[in-house]
CSV table of C-alpha atoms and ligand atoms in Angstrom, one decimal:
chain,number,residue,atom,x,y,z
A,29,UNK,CA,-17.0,-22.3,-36.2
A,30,UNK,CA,-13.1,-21.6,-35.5
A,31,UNK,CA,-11.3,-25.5,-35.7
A,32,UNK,CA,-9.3,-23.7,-32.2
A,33,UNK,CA,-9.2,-25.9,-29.5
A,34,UNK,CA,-11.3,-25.8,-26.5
A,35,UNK,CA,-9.0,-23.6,-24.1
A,36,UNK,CA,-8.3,-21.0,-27.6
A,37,UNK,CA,-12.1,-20.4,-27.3
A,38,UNK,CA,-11.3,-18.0,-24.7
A,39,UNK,CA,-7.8,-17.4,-24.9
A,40,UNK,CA,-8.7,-15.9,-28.4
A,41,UNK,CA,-11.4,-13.7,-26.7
A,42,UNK,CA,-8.5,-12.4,-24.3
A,43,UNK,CA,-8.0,-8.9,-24.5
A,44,UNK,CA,-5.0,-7.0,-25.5
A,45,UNK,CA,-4.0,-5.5,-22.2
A,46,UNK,CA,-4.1,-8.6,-20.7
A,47,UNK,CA,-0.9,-9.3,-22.3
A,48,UNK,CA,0.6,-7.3,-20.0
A,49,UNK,CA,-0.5,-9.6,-16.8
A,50,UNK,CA,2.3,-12.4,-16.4
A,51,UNK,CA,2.9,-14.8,-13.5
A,52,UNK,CA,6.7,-15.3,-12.5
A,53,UNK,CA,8.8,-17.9,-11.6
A,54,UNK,CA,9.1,-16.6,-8.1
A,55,UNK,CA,5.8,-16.9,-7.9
A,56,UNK,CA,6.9,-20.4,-8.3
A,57,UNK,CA,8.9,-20.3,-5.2
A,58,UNK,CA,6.6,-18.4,-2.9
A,59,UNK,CA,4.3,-20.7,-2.9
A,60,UNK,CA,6.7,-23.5,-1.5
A,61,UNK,CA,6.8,-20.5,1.6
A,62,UNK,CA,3.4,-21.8,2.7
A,63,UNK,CA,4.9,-24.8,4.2
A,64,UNK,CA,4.8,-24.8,7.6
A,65,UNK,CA,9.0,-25.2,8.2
A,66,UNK,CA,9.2,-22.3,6.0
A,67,UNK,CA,9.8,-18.7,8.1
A,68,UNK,CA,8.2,-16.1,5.1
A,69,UNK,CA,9.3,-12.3,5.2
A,70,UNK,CA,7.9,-12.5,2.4
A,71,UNK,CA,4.2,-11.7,2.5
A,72,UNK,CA,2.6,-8.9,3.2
A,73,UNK,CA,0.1,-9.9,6.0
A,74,UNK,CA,-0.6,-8.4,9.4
A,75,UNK,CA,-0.4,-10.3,12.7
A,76,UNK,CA,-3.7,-12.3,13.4
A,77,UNK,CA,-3.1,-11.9,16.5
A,78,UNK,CA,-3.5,-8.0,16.4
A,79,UNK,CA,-7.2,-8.1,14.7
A,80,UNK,CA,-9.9,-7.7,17.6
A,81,UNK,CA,-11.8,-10.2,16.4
A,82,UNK,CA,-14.0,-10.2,19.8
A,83,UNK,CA,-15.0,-6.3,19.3
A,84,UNK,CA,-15.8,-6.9,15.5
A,85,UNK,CA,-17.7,-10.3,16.1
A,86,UNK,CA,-19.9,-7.8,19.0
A,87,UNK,CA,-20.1,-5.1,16.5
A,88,UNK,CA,-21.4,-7.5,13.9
A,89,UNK,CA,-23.8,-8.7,16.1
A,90,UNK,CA,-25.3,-5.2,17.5
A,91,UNK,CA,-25.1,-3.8,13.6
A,92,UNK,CA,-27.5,-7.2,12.4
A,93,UNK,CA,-29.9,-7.1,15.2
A,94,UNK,CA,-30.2,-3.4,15.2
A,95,UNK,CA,-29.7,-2.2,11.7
A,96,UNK,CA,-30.1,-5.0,9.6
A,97,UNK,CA,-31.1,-2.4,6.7
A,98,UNK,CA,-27.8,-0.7,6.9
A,99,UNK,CA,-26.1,-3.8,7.4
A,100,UNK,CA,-27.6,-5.8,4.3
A,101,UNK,CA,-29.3,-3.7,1.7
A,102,UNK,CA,-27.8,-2.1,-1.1
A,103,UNK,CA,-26.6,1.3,0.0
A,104,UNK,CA,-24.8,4.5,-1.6
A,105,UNK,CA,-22.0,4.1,-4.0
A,106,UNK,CA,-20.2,6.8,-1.7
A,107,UNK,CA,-20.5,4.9,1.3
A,108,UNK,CA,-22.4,4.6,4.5
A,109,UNK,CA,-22.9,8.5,5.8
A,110,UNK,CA,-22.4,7.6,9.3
A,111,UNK,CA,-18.6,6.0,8.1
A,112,UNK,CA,-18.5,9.1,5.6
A,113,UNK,CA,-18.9,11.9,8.6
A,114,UNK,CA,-16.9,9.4,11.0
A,115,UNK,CA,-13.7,9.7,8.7
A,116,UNK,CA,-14.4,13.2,7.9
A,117,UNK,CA,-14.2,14.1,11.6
A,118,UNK,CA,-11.0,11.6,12.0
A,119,UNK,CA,-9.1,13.3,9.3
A,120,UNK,CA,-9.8,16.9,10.3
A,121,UNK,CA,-8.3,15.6,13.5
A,122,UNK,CA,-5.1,14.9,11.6
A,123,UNK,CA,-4.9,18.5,10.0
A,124,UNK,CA,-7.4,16.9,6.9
A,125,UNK,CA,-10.2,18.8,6.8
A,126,UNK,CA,-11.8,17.8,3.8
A,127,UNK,CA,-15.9,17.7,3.3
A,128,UNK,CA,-17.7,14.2,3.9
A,129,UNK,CA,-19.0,15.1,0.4
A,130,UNK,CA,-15.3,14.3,-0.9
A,131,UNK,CA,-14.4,11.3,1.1
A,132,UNK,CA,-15.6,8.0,-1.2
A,133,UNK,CA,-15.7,4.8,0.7
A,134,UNK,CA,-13.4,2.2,-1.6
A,135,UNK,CA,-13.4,-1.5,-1.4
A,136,UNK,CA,-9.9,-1.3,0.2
A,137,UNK,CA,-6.9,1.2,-1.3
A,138,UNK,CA,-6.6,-1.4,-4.2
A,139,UNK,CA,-10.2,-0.4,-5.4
A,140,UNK,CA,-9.2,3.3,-5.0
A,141,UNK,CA,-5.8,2.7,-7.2
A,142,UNK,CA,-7.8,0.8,-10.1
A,143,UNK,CA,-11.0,3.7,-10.1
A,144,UNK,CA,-7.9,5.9,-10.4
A,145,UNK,CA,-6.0,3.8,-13.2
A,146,UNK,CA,-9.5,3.8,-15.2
A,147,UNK,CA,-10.1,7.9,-14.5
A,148,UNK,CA,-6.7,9.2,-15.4
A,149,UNK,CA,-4.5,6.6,-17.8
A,150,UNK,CA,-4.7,6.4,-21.5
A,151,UNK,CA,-2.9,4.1,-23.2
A,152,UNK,CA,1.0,5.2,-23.3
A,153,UNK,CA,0.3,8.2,-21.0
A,154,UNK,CA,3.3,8.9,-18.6
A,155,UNK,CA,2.8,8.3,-14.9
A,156,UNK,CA,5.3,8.8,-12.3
A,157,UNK,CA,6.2,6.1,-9.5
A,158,UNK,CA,8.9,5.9,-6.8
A,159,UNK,CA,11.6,3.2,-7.8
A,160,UNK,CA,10.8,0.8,-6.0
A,161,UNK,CA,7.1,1.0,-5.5
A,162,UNK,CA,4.0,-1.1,-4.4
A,163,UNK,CA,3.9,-3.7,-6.8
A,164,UNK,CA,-0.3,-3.6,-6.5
A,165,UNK,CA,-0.5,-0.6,-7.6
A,166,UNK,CA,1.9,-1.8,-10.9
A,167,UNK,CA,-0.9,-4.3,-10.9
A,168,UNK,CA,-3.8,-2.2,-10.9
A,169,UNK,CA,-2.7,0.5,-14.1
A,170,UNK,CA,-0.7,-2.2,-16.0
A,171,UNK,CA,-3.9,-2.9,-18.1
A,172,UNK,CA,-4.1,0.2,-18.6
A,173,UNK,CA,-0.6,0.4,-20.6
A,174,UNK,CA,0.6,3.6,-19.1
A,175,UNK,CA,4.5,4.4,-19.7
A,176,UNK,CA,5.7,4.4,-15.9
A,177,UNK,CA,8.6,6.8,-15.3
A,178,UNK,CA,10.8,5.8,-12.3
A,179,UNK,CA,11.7,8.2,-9.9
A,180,UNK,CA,14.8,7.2,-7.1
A,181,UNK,CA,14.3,8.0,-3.4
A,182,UNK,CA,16.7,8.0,-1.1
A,183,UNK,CA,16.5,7.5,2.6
A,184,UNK,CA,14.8,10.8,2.9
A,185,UNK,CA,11.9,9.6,0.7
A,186,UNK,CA,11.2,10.3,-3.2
A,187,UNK,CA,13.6,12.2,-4.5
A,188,UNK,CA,12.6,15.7,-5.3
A,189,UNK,CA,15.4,17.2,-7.7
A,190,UNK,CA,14.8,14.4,-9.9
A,191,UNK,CA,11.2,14.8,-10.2
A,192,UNK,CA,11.6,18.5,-10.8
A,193,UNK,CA,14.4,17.7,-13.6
A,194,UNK,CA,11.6,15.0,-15.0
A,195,UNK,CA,8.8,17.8,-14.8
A,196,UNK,CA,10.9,20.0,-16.3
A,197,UNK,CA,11.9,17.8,-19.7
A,198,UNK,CA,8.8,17.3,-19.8
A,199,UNK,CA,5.6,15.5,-20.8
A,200,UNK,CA,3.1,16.4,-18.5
A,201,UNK,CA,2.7,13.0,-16.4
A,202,UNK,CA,-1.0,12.4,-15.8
A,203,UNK,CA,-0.3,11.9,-12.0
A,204,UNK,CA,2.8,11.0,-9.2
A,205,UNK,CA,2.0,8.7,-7.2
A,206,UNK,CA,3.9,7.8,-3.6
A,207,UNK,CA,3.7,5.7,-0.3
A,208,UNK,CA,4.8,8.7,1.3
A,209,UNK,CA,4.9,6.9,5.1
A,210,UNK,CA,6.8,3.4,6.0
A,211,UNK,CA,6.5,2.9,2.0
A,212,UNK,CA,5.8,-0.7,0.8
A,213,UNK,CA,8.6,-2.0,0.1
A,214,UNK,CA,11.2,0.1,1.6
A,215,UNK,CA,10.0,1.1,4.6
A,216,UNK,CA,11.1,4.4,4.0
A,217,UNK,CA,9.1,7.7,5.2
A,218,UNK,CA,9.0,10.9,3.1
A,219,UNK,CA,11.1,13.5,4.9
A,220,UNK,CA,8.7,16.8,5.9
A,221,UNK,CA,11.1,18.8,3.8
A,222,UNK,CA,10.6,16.7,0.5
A,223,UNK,CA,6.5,16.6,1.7
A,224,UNK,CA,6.9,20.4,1.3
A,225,UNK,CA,8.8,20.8,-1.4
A,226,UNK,CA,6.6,18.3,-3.6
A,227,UNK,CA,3.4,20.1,-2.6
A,228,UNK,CA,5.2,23.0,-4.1
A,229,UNK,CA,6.4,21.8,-7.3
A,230,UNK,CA,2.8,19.7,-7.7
A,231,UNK,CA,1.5,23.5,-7.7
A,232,UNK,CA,4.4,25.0,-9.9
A,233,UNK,CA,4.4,22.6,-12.6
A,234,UNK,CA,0.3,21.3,-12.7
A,235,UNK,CA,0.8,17.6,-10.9
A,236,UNK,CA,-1.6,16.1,-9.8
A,237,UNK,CA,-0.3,13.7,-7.0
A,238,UNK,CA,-2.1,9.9,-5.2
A,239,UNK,CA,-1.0,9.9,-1.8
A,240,UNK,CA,-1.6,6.4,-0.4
A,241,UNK,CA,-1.0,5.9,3.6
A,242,UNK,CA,-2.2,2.6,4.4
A,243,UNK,CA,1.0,2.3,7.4
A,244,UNK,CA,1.1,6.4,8.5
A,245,UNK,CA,-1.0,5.2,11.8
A,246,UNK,CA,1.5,2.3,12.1
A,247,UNK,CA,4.4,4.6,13.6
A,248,UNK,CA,7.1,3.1,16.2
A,249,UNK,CA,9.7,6.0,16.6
A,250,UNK,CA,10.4,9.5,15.8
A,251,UNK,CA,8.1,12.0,14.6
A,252,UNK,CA,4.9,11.8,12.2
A,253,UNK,CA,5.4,14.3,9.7
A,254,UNK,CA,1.7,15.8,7.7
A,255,UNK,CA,0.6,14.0,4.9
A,256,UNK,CA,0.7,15.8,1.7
A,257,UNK,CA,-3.1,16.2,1.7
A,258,UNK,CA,-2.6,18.2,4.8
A,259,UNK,CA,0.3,20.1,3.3
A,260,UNK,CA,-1.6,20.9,0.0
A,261,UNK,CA,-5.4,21.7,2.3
A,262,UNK,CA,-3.0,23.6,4.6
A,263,UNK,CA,-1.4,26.4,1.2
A,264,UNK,CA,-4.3,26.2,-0.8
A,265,UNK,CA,-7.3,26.0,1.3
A,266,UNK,CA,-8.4,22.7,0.3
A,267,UNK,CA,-7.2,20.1,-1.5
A,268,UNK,CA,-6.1,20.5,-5.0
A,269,UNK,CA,-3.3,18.7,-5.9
A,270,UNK,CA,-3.8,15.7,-3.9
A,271,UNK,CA,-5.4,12.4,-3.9
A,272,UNK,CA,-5.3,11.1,-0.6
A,273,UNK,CA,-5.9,6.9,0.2
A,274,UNK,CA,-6.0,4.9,3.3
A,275,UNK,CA,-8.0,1.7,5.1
A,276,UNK,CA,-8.9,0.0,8.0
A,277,UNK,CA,-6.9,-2.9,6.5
A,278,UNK,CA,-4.2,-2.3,8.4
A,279,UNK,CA,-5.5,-1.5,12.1
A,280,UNK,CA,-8.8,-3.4,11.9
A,281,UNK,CA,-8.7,-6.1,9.1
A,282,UNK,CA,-8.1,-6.5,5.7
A,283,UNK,CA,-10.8,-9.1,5.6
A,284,UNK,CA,-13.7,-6.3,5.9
A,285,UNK,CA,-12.1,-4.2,2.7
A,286,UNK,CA,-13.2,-1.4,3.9
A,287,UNK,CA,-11.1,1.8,2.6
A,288,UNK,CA,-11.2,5.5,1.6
A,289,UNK,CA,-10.4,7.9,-0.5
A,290,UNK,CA,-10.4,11.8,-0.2
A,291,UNK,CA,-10.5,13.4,-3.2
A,292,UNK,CA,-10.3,17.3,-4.7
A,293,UNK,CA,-13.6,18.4,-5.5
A,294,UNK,CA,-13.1,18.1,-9.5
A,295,UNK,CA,-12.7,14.3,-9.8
A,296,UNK,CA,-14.9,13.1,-7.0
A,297,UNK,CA,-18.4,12.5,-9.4
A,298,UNK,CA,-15.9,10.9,-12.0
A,299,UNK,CA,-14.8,8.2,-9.1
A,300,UNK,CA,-18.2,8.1,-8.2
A,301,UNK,CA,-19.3,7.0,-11.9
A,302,UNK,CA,-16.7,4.8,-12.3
A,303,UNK,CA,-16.8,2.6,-8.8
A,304,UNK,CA,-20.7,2.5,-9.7
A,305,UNK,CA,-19.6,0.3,-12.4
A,306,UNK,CA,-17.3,-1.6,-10.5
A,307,UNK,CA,-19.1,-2.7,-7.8
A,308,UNK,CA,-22.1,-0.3,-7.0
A,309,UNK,CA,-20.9,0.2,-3.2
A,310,UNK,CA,-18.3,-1.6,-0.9
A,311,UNK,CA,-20.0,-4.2,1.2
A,312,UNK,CA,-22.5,-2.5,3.5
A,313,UNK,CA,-21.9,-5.0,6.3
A,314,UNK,CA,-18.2,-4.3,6.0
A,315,UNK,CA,-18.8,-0.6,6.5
A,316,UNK,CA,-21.8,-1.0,8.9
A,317,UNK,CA,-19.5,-2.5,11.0
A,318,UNK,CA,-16.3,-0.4,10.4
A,319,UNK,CA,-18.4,2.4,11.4
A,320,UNK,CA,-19.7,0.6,14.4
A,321,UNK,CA,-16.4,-0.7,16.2
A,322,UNK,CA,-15.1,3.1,15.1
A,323,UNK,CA,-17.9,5.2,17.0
A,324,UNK,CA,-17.0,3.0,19.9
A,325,UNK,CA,-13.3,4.3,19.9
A,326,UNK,CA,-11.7,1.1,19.3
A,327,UNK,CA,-9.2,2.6,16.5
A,328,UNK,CA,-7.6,4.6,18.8
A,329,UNK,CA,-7.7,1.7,21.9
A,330,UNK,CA,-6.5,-0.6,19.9
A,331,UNK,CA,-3.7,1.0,17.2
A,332,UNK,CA,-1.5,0.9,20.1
A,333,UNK,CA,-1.1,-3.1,20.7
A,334,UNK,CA,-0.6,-3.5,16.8
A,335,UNK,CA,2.0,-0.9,17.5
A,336,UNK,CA,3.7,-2.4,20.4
A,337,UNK,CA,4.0,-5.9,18.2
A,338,UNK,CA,5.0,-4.5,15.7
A,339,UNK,CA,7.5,-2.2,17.3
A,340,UNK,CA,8.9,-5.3,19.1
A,341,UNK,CA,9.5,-7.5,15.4
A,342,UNK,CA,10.8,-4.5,14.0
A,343,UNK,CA,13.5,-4.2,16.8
A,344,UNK,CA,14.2,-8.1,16.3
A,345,UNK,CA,14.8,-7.9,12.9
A,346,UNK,CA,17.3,-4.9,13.0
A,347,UNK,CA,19.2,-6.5,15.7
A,348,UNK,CA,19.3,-10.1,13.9
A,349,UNK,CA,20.5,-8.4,10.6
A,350,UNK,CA,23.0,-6.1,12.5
A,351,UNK,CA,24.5,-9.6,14.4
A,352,UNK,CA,24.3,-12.0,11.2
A,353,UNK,CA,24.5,-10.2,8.1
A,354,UNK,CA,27.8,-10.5,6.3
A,355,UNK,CA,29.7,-7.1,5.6
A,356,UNK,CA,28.4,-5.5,2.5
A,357,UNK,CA,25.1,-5.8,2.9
A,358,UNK,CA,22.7,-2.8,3.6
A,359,UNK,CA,18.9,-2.2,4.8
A,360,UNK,CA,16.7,0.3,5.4
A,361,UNK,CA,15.7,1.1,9.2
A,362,UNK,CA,11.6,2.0,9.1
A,363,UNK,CA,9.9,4.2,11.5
A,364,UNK,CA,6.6,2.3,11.5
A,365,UNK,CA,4.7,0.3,8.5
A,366,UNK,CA,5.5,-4.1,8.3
A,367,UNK,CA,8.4,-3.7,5.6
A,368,UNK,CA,12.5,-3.4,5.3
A,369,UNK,CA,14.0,-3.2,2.7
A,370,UNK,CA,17.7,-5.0,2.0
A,371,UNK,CA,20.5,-3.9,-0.7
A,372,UNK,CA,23.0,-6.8,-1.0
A,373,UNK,CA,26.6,-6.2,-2.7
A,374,UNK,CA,26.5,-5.3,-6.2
A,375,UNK,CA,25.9,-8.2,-8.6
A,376,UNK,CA,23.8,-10.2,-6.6
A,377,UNK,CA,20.8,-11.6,-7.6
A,378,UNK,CA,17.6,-11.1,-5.3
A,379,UNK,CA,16.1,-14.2,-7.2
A,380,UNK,CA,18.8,-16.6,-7.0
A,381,UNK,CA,19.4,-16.0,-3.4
A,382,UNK,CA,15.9,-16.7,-2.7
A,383,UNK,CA,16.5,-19.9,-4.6
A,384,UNK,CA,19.3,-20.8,-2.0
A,385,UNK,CA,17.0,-19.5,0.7
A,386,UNK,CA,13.5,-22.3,0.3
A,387,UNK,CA,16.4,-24.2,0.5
A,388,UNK,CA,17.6,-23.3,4.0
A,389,UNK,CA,13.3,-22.6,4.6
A,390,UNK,CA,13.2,-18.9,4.4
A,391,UNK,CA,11.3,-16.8,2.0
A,392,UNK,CA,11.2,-13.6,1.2
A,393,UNK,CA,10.6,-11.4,-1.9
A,394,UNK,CA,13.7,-10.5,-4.2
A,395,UNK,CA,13.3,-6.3,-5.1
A,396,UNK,CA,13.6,-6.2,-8.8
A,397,UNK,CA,9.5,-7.6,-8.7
A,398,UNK,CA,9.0,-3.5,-7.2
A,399,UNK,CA,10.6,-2.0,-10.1
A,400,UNK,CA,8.2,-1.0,-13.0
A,401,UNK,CA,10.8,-1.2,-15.5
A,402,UNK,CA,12.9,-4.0,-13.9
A,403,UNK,CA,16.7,-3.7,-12.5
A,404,UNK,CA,18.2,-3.5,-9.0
A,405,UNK,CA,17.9,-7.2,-8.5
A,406,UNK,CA,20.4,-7.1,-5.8
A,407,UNK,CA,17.5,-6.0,-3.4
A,408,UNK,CA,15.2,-7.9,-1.3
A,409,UNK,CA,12.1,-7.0,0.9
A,410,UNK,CA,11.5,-8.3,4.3
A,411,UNK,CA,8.4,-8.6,6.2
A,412,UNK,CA,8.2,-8.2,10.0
A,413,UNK,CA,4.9,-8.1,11.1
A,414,UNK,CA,3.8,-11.4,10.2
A,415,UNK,CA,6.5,-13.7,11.9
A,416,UNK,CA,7.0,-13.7,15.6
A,417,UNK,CA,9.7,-12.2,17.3
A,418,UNK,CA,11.5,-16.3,17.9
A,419,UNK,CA,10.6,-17.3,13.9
A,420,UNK,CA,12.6,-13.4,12.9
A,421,UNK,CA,15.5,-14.3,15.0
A,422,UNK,CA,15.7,-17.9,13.1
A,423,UNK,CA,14.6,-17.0,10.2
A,424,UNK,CA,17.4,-14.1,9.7
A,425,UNK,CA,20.2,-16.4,10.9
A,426,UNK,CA,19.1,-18.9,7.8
A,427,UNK,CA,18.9,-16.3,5.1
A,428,UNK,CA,22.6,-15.3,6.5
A,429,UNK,CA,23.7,-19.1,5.9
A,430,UNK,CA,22.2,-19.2,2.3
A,431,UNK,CA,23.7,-15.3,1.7
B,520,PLP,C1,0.9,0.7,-0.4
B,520,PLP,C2,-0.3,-0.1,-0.3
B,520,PLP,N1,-1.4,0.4,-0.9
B,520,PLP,C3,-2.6,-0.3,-0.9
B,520,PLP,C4,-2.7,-1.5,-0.3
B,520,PLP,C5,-4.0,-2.3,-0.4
B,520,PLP,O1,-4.7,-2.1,0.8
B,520,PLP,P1,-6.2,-2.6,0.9
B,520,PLP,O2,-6.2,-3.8,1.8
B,520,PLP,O3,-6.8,-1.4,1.6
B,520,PLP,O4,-6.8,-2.8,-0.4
B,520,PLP,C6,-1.6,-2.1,0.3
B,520,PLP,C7,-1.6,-3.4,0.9
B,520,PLP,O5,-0.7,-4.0,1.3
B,520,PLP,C8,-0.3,-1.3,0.3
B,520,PLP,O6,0.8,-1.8,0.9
């Protein structure tokens, strides 16, 4: 018997990669934001108003009278046909065209970016990420102790020479992976040039690449550009170098974590295997219903009111920031997705300024947290689909008295 006591019984058991998984002091600090005086840009959360809770609680209804087998047995690890051919169709809509026999149903993206940490990271193997990038996805393959390798962007998206000069020195990365619309946390959209210049270096140098779009349906101006999937399906016939997530988190509900992934013919068994042992299938109720609200047409009904609201916070943040921030201080303008992202003068600190902002009851989340290998801490994200448009207008003029 070890003389440890009683909390070292499992602490001892812990292991190693888990070492790797911290808390942080702004943790700390966000969770004061959940006061109600508190205005947070700094979650991540879509407008309850925008989730059509009437249509799901009728779909849920019609799927549990009239399908209750589909609804509440164990189903497919690949996911409910119906769903499989219904996103199939969707994405051949949207220059896609992959096979149903490739599209894996995934308990959200996040599921998608841990089966995907599991597949393709061994421990110290280089992986490539935008600098900043989503901080989930950090999450997900930190376990897995790969050596990230920044890449900058710029406002055209990841940058492209720098990737080529990384491929080019050298070693092969196991994979690149990019929010190439409305990114989380910039806000920044890949340009169509860099789009096609990365497919073509993925197929000069061997890269395999995970394209994850949760926002590209979330669009408010200018002009939606293909996603790399289409790029890669559209110069070699199908898809090869890419790895292409999204979800219905973002225009249904993140509550039903429903997602999918499309994947090139070679990998999709191995995803297969390994979500098996994750979680034998995403929720069949969650899909049953996904598929049911989908059939109907509500996805394309309803997209537009989430992108009116959101249009609307967008455009009230920018002109807030433009009217109160002091000189010196930069941010990103998004086409679409719930994110901006802010660069304040050189040498401040993200973190202490969100110290000074709980004080003045605004919250949002300092930049360095995106940043797999730390720096740029005078950068902040802000959220704007959350708040409404009178909470962004008050909320901005308070971060510019504690700035
Ligand atoms: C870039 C990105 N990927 C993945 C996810 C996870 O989405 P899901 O709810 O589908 O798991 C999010 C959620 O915020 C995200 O911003």
């Amino acid at each position: 018997m070890s003389s440890g006591t009683l909390d070292s019984l499992w602490l001892d058991s812990l292991a190693a990669a888990t070492r790797t998984m911290r808390s942080s002091a702004i943790r700390d600090l966000l969770k004061l934001t959940e006061q109600p005086h508190m205005i947070s840009f700094a979650g991540g959360l879509p407008a309850p108003q925008c989730f059509p809770s009437e249509e799901l609680a009728a779909a849920s209804e019609r799927v549990l009278v009239n399908q209750p087998l589909a609804a509440l047995q164990y189903g497919p690890t690949e996911g409910y046909a119906p769903l499989r051919e219904f996103l199939a169709a969707r994405m051949a809509g949207q220059g896609v065209p992959v096979p149903s026999a490739q599209l894996i149903v995934t308990s959200g993206s996040q599921q998608a970016l841990d089966l995907l940490g599991k597949l393709l990271i061994d421990e110290g193997a280089p992986v490539l990420v935008e600098e900043p990038t989503y901080l989930g996805a950090l999450q997900a393959w930190r376990p897995y102790r790969p050596q990230f390798i920044g890449l900058p962007m710029d406002e055209q998206g990841l940058r492209t020479d720098a990737l080529e000069q990384q491929l080019q020195r050298g070693p092969r990365p196991r994979f690149l992976y990019t929010v190439s619309s409305f990114q989380n946390p910039t806000g920044v959209t890949m340009s169509r040039a860099r789009r096609e210049e990365l497919i073509a270096l993925a197929a000069r140098y061997g890269l395999p690449i995970i394209e994850d779009d949760p926002y590209g349906e979330l669009r408010y101006s200018g002009e939606r550009p293909p996603t790399l999937a289409a790029l890669d399906i559209a110069v070699h016939g199908e898809l090869r170098h890419v790895v292409y997530l999204s979800t219905f988190s973002k225009t249904l509900a993140p509550g039903l974590r429903v997602g999918w992934a499309a994947l090139p013919e070679a990998l999709t068994t191995r995803f297969v295997q390994a979500k098996q042992g994750m979680d034998l299938h995403t929720s069949s109720l969650g899909q049953a219903i996904a598929y049911e609200v989908s059939r109907d047409g509500l996805l394309d009904r309803h997209t537009p009111s989430i992108i009116a609201t959101y249009r609307e916070r967008r455009d009230t943040m920018l002109e807030a920031l433009a009217a109160q921030m002091p000189a010196g201080v930069r941010w990103t303008r998004p086409e679409g997705g719930m994110f901006l992202w802010l660069t304040l003068p050189e040498g401040c600190d993200g973190a202490e300024l969100l110290a000074r902002a709980v004080e003045q009851q605004v919250a949002f989340v300092p930049g360095a947290t995106f940043f797999a290998n730390g720096g740029s801490e005078n950068t902040a994200r802000l959220n704007f689909s959350y708040p409404s448009v009178e909470r962004i207008r008050e909320g901005i003029a308070r971060l510019a008295r504690a700035l």
